[in-house]
Coordinates of C-alpha atoms in Angstrom, one line a residue:
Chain A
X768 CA 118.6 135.6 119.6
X769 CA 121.3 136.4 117.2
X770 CA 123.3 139.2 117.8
X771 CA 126.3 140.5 115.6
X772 CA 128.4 143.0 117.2
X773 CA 130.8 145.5 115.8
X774 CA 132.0 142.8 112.9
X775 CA 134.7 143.8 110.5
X776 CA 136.7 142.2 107.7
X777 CA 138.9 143.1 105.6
X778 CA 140.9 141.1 103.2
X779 CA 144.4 141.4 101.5
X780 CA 143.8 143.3 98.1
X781 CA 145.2 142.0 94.6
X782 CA 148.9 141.6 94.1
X783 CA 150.3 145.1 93.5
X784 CA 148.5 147.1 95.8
X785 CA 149.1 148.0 99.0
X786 CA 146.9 147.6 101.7
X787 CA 143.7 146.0 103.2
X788 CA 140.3 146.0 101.9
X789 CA 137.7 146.9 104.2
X790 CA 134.9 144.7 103.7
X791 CA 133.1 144.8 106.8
X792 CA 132.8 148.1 109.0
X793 CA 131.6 147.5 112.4
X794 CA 128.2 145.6 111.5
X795 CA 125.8 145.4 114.0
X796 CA 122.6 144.5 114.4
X797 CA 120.1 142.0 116.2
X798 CA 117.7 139.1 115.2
X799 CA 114.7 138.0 118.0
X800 CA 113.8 134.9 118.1
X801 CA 111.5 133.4 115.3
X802 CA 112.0 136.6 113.2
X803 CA 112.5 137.0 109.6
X804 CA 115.0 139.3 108.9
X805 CA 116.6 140.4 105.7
X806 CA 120.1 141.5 104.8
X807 CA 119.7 144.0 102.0
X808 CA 122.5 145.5 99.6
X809 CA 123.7 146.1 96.1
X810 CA 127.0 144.2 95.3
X811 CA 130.3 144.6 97.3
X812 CA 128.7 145.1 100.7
X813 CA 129.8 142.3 101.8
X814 CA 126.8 140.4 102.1
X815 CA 128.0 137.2 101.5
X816 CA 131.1 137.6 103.5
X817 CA 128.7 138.9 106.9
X818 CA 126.7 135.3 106.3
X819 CA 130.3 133.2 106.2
X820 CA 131.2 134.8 109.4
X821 CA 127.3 134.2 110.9
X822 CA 128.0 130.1 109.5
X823 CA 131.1 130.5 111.4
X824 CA 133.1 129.6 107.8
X825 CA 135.6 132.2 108.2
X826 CA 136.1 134.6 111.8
X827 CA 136.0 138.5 111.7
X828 CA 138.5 140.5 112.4
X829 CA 136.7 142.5 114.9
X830 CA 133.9 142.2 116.6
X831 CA 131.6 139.1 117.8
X832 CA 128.7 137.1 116.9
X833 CA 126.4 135.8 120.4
X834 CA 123.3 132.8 119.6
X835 CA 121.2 133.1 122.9
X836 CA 124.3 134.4 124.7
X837 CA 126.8 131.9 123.1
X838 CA 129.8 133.3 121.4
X839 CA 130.2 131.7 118.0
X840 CA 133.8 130.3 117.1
X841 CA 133.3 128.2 114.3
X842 CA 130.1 126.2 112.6
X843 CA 127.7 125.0 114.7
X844 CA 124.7 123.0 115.4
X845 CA 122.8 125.8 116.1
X846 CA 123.4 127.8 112.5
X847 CA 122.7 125.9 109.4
X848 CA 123.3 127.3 105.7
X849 CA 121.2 127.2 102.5
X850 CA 124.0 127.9 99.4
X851 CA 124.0 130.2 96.5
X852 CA 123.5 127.5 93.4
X853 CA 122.3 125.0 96.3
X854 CA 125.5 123.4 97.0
X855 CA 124.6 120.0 96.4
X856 CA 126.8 117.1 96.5
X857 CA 126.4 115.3 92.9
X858 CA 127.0 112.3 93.6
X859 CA 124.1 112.1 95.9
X860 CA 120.5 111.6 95.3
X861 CA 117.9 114.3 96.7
X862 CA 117.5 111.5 100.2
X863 CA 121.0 111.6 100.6
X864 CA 121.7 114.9 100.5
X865 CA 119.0 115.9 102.9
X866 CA 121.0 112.9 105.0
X867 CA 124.1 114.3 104.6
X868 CA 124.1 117.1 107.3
X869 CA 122.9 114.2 109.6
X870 CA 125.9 112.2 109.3
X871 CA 127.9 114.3 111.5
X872 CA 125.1 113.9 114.0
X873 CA 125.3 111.3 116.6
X874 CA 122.3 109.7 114.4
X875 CA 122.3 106.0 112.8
X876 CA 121.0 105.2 109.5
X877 CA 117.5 104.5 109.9
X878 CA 117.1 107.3 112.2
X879 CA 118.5 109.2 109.2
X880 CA 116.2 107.9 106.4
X881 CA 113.4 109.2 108.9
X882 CA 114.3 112.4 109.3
X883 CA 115.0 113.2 106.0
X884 CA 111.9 111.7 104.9
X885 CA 110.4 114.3 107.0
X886 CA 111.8 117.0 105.5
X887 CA 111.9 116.3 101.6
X888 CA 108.1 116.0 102.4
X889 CA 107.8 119.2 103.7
X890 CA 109.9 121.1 100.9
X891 CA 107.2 119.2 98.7
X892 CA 109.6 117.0 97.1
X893 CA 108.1 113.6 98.2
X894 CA 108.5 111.1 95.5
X895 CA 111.8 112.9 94.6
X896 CA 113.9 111.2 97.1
X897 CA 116.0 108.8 94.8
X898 CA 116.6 111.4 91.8
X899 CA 120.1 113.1 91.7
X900 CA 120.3 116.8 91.7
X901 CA 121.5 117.2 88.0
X902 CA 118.1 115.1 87.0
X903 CA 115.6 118.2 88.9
X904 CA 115.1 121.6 88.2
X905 CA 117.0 124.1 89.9
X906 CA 114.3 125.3 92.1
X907 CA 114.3 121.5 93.3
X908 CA 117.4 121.8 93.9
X909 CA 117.6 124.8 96.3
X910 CA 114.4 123.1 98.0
X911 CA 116.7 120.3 98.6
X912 CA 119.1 122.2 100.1
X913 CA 116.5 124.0 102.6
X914 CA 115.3 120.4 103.5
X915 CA 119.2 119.7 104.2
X916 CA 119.6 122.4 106.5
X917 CA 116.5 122.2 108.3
X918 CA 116.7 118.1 108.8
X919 CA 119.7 119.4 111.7
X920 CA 117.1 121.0 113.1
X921 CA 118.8 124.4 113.7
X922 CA 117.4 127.6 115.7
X923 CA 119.0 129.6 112.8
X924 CA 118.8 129.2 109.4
X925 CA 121.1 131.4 107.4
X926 CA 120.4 132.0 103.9
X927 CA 122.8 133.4 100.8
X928 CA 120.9 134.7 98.2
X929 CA 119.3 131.1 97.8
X930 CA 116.7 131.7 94.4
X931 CA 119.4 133.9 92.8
X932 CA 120.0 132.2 89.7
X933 CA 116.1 130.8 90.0
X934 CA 113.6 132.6 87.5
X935 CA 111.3 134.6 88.2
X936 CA 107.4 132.4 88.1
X937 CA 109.9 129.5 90.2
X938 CA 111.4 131.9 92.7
X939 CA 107.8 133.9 93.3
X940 CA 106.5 130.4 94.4
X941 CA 110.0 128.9 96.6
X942 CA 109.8 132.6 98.4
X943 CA 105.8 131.1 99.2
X944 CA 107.0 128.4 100.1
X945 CA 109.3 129.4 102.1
X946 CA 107.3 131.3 104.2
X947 CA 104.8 128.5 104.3
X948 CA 107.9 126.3 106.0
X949 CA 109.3 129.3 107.9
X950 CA 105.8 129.7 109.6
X951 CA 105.7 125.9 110.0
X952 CA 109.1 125.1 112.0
X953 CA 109.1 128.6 113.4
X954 CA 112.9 129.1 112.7
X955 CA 114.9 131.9 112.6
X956 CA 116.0 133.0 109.6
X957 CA 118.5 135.3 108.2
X958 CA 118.3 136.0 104.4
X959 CA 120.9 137.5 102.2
X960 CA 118.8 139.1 98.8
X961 CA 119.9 142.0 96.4
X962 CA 116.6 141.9 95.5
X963 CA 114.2 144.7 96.8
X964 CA 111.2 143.2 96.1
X965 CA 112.3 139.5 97.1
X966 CA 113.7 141.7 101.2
X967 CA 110.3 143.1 101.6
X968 CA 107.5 140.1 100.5
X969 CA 109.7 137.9 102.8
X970 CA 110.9 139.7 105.5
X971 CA 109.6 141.0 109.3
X972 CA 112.8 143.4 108.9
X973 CA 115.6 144.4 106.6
X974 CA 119.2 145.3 107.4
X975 CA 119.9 147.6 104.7
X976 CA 123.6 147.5 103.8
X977 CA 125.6 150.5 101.8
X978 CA 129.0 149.4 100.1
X979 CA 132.9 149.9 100.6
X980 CA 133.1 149.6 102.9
X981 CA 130.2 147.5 103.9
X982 CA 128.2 149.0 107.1
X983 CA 124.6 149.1 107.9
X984 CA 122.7 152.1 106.5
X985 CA 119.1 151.5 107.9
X986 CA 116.9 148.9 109.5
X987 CA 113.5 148.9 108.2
X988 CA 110.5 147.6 109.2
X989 CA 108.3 145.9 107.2
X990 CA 104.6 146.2 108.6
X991 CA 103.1 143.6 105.8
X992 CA 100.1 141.3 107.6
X993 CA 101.2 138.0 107.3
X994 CA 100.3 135.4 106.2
X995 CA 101.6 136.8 102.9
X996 CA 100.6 135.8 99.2
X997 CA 102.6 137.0 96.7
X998 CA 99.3 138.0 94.7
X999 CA 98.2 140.2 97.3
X1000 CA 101.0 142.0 99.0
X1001 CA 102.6 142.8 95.6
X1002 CA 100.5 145.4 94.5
X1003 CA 99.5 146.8 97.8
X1004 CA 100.1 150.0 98.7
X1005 CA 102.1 149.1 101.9
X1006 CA 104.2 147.0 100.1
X1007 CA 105.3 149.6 97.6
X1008 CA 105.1 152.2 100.5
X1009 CA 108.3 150.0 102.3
X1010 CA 110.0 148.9 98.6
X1011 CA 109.8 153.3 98.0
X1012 CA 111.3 153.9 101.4
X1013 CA 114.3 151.4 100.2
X1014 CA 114.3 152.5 96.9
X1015 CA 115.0 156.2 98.1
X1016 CA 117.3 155.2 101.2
X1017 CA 119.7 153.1 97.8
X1018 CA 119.1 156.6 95.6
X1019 CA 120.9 158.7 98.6
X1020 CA 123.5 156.3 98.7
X1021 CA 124.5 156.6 95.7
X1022 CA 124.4 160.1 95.6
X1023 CA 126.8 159.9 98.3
X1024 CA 129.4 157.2 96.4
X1025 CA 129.2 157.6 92.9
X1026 CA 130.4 154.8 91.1
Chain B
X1186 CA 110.7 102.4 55.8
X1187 CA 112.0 104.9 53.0
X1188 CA 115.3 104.5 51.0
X1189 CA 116.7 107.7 52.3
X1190 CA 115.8 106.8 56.3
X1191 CA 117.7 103.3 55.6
X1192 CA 120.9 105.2 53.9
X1193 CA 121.5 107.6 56.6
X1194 CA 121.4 105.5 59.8
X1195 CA 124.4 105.6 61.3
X1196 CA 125.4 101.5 62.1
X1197 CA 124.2 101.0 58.8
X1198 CA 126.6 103.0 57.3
X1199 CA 129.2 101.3 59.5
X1200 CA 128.1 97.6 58.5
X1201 CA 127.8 98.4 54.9
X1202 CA 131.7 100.4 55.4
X1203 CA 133.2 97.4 57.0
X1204 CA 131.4 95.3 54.2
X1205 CA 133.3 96.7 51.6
X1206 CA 136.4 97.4 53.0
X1207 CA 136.4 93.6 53.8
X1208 CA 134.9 92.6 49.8
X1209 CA 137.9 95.1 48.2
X1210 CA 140.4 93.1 50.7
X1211 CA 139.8 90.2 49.8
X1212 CA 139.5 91.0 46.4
X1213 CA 143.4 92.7 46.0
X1214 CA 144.4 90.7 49.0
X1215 CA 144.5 87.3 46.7
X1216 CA 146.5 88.8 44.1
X1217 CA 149.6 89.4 46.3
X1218 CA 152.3 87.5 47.5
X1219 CA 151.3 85.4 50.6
X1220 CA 154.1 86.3 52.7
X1221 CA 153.3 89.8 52.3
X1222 CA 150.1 90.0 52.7
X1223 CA 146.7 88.1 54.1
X1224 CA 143.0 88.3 53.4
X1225 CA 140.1 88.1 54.9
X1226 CA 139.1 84.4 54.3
X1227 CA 142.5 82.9 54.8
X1228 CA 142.6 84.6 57.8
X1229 CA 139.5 83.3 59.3
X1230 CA 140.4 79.5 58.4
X1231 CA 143.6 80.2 60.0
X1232 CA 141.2 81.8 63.4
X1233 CA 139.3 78.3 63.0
X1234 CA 142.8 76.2 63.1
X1235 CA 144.6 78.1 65.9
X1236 CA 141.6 78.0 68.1
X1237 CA 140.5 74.0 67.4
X1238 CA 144.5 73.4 68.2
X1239 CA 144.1 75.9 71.2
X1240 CA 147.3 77.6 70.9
X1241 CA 144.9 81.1 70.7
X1242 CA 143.1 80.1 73.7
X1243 CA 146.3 79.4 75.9
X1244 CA 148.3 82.5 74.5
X1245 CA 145.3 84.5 75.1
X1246 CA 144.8 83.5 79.1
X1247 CA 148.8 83.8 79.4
X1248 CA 148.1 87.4 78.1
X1249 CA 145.9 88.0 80.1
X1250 CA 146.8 87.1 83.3
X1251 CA 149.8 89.4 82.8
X1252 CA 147.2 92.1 81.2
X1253 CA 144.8 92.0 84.4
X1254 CA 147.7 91.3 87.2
X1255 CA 149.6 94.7 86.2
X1256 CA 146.5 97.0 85.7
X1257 CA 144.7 95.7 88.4
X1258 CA 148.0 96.9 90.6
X1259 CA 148.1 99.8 88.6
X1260 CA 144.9 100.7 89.3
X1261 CA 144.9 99.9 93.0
X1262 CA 148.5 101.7 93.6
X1263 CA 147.5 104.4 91.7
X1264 CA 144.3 105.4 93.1
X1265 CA 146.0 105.0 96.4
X1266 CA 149.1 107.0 95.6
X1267 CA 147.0 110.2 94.1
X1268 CA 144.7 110.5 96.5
X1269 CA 148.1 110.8 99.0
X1270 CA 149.6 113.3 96.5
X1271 CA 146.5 115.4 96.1
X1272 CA 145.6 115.7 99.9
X1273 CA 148.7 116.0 101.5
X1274 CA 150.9 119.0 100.0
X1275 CA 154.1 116.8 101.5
X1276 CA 153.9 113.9 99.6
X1277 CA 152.5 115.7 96.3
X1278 CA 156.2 117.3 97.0
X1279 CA 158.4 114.5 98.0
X1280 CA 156.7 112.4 94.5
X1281 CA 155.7 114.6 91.9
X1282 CA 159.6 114.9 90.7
X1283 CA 159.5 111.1 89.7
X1284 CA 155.7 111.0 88.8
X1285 CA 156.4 114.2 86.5
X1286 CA 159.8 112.5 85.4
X1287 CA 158.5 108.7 84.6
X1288 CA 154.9 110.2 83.1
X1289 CA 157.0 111.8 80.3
X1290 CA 159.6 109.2 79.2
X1291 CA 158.2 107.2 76.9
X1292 CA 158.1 103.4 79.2
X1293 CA 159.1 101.4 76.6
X1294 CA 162.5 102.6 76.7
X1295 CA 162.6 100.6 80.5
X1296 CA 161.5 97.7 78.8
X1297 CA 165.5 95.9 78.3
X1298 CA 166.1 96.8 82.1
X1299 CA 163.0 95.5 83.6
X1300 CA 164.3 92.1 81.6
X1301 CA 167.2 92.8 83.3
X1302 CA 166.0 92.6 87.1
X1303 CA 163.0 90.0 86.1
X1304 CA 163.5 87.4 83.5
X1305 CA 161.4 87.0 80.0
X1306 CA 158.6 85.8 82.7
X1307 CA 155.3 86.6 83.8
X1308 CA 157.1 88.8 86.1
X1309 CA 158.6 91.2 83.2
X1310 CA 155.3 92.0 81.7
X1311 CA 152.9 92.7 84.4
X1312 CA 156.1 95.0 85.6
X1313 CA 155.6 96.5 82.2
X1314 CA 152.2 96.7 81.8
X1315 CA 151.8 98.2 85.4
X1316 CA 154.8 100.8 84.6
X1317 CA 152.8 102.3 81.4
X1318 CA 149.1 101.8 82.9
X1319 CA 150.3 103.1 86.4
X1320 CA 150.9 106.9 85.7
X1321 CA 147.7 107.9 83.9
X1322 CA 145.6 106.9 86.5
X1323 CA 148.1 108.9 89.5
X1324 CA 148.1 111.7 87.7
X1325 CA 144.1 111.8 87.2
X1326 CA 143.3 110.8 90.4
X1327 CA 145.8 113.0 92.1
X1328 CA 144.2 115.9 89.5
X1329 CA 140.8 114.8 90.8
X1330 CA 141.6 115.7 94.4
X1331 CA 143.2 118.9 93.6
X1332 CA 140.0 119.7 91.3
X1333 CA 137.4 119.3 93.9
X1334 CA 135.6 122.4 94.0
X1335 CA 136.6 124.4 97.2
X1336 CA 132.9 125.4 97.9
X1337 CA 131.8 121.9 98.4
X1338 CA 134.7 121.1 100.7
X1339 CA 133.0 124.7 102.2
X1340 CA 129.7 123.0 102.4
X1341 CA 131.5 120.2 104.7
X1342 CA 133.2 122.7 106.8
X1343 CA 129.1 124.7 107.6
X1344 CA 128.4 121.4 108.8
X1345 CA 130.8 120.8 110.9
X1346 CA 132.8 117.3 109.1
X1347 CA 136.0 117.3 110.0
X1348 CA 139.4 117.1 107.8
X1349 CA 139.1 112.9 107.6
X1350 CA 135.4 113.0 106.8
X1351 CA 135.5 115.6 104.4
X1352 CA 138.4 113.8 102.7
X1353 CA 135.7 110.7 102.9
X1354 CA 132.7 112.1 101.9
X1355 CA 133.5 114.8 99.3
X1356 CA 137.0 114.6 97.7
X1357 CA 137.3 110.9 97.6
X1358 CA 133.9 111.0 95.6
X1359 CA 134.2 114.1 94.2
X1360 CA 137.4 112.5 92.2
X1361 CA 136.1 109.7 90.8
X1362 CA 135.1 111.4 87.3
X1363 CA 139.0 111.8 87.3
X1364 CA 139.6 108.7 88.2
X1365 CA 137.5 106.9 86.1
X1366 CA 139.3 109.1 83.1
X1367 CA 142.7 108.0 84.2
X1368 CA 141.4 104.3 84.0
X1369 CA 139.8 104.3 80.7
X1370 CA 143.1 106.6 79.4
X1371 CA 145.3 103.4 80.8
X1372 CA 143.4 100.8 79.8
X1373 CA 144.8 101.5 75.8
X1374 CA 147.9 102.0 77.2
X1375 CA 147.7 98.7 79.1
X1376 CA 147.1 96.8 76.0
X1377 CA 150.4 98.7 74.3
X1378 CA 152.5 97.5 77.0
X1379 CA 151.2 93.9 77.5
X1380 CA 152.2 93.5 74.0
X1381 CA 154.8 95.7 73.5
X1382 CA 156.3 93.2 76.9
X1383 CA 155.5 90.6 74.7
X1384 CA 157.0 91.1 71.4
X1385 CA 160.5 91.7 73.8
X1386 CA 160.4 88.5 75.7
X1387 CA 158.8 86.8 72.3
X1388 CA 157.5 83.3 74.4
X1389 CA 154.0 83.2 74.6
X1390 CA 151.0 85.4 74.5
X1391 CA 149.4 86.9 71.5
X1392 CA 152.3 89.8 70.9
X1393 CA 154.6 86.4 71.4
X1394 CA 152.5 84.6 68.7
X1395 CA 152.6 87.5 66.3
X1396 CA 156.4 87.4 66.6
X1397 CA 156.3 83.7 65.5
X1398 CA 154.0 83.9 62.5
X1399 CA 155.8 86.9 61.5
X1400 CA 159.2 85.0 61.5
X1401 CA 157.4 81.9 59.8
X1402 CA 156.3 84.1 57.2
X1403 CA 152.8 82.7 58.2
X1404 CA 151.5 86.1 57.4
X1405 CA 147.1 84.6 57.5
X1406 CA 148.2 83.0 60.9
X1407 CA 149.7 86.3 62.1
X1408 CA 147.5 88.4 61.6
X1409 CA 144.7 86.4 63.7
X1410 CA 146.8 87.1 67.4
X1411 CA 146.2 90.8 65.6
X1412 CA 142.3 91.0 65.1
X1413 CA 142.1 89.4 68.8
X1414 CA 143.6 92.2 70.4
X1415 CA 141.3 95.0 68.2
X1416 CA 138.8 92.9 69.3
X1417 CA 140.1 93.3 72.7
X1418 CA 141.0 96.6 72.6
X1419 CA 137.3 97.8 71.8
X1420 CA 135.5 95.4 74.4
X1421 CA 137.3 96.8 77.0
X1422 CA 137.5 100.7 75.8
X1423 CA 133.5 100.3 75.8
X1424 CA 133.9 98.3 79.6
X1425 CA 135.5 101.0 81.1
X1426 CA 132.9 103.6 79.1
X1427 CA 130.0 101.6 80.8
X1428 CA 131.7 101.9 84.1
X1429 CA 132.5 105.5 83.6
X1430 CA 128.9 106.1 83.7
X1431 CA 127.9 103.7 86.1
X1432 CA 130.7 105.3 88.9
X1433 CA 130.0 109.0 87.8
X1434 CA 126.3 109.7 85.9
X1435 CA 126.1 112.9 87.1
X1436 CA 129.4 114.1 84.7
X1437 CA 127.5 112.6 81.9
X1438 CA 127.8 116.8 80.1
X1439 CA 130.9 117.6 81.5
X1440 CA 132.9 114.5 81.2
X1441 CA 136.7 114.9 81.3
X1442 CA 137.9 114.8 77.2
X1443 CA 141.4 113.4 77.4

């Protein structure tokens, strides 16, 4: 179980002005075991700044993150990341980027090769292994990077706003897929989205977040059957029932911080 | 294939270019003073005489050994030296006064005092080739390190590399765009100097052989030494082009313009 307690940032502002920014005010919430959970909010709640401190990247001011009763204090086996934009060494082909996470492992080569194998396979990118990221799509690309963090084999994947800059027909089928994998290895995951749509199809549960400074505004549950097909849970009436609830939980938001 | 498709492909264009440039050369060349001025066919029965007598080859090998001994150290000292600079803040400090100083004063001016200290040997002109080739490639590589992008190094630090292996496995490789820039800047530079070393000591070599001819007034024989180095300039230009690609393919559309 992941479990972030009372985390807050802040950071120095711009030259000129006085003070701290509050990034980060007191965020807490819980993920069980095997759950999908979202992380939900426009921009400048600090979404991507919660998901550093979950990676163990940078430490919070306040507060503490606990895996399975385990106080995080840096990055760790147990946490693994999928980038923004991938994050994809260049230089590397799609096999040894899925390696590279591995090479900090007590792991030798072939054992390496293996594993990788494994994974490009299950992102569906078998046949791909000796192409170099600028020579694949960028949907590839973010597949490769979910086949690099879950070659180490993590209980947690952590994921920041990974089909972003992905269009829309290519990031309808990675979220699929996605789910697809996430059924198959049974991980955890925590996924960082400003997309309504993209929270509700994927998730179990969404932290809604509400800016400056960032704190959570609402969990919500998302009572979609699974296994879920973009086809059919888009135009459902549960599924716009939950995206409604969001939509009007946002709208009193911004009633409340105009601007 | 039709008129207009033959007329607008580009090496065609080149040949038929160098063609005439050569035709309207030869033409004028003739009608002027010898000593003044060559052309085209004199110049090639003097190529045929220097090389059956094998002064060309010989001066050629004696530049080279001095071309490939100072790059090659340039090369090897420099990439060393920038990496240093660009991942540890104390030694960018304790050398960027001199690397700033040195890049900026035109080399040649150090020419009379590297005589000084080595002779009119071998020793002066790899010295001199290595002081101009040297910088480029410190500067670039040390550029490179600086210029790897912060969330890669990131991506190490999720992982859990430490300082040494990130230096390993992303900076080091992350830099070598740069440094492949810094070698293929140096490389012209390198041919300057080896010369430039050359015409100083006036021995041997090709920039020694262009001295000679020039003092002989053998202006066909002088100007063979010159089309030699042209011809060397643009092999190895193109080399270092190739090997740009090979050690970095995935800069192909962002490549470093310098």
């Amino acid at each position: 179980m992941l479990v972030v307690d009372g985390v807050s940032k802040s950071f120095a502002r711009s030259r000129g002005e006085h003070g701290r920014l509050l990034v980060l005010d007191g965020i807490s919430f819980a993920v069980r075991d095997h759950e999908f959970v979202s992380v939900l909010g426009p921009s400048g709640c600090g979404k991507t700044t919660l998901i550093r401190i979950l990676v163990g990247l940078v430490p919070p001011d306040s507060g503490e993150i606990h895996v399975d009763g385990r106080r995080v204090a840096g990055p760790g086996p147990d946490r693994c990341m999928v980038f923004q934009n991938s994050g994809l060494l260049p230089w590397r082909t799609v096999q040894a980027n899925v390696e590279f996470g591995l090479e900090v492992l007590d792991m030798d080569a072939p054992a390496r090769a293996v594993r990788a194998g494994q994974y490009i396979e299950l992102v569906g990118l078998k046949g791909f292994e000796r192409y170099f990221p600028h020579e694949i799509s960028g949907g590839m690309q973010q597949r490769v990077g979910i086949a690099r963090a879950l070659a180490r084999d993590p209980k947690i994947l952590l994921m920041d706003e990974p089909f972003g800059a992905i269009d829309a027909q290519t990031r309808e089928q990675l979220q699929e897929e996605l789910l697809r994998i996430w059924a198959e290895t049974r991980k955890t995951v925590l996924f960082v989205t400003h997309s309504i749509d993209e929270a509700v199809f994927l998730s179990d549960r969404i932290v809604l977040l509400e800016p400056h400074p960032g704190r959570v505004a609402r969990v919500i549950d998302v009572p979609l059957p699974r296994p879920r097909l973009s086809l059919d849970v888009q135009d459902s009436p549960a599924f716009a029932a939950v995206r409604h609830e969001i939509r009007g939980a946002l709208r009193a938001m911004r009633a409340l911080k105009p601007g | 294939m039709k008129l207009s498709s033959w007329g607008s492909s580009p090496n065609v264009i080149r040949i038929a270019s160098v063609v005439a440039f050569l035709a309207v050369w030869e033409v004028l060349g003739r009608r002027v003073d010898p000593v003044l001025m060559s052309y085209p066919s004199a110049i090639m029965v003097a190529f045929v005489k220097l090389v059956a007598s094998g002064e060309l080859v010989r001066e050629l090998l004696r530049s080279m050994q001095a071309f490939v001994a100072g790059f090659g150290l340039s090369i090897v000292l420099g990439i060393v030296l920038g990496i240093l600079m660009g991942a540890y803040r104390r030694v960018e400090y304790a050398l960027d006064p001199f690397i700033n100083a040195l890049y900026s004063t035109p080399n040649v001016a150090l020419i009379p005092l590297v005589m000084l200290w080595l002779g009119l040997g071998l020793k002066t002109k790899i010295a001199v080739v290595f002081l101009i080739a040297f910088f480029p490639i410190v500067v670039s590589t040390f550029s490179g390190v600086k210029n790897v992008s912060g969330s890669l190094v990131e991506i190490g630090r999720a992982f859990g590399f430490g300082e040494a292996q990130i230096l390993w496995k992303i900076i080091l490789p992350g830099s070598i765009p740069f440094i492949a820039t810094g070698v293929r800047l140096a490389v012209g530079r390198a041919v300057v100097g080896m010369v430039v070393a050359e015409f100083f000591t006036a021995i041997n070599g090709l920039g020694g052989m262009i001295i000679k001819y020039s003092n002989n007034f053998e202006t066909d024989r002088m100007f063979v030494p010159i089309i030699v180095l042209a011809l060397f300039g643009v092999g190895l230009t193109e080399l270092v082009k190739v090997f740009e690609r090979r050690v970095a393919p995935w800069k192909e559309t962002e490549r470093v313009q310098l």
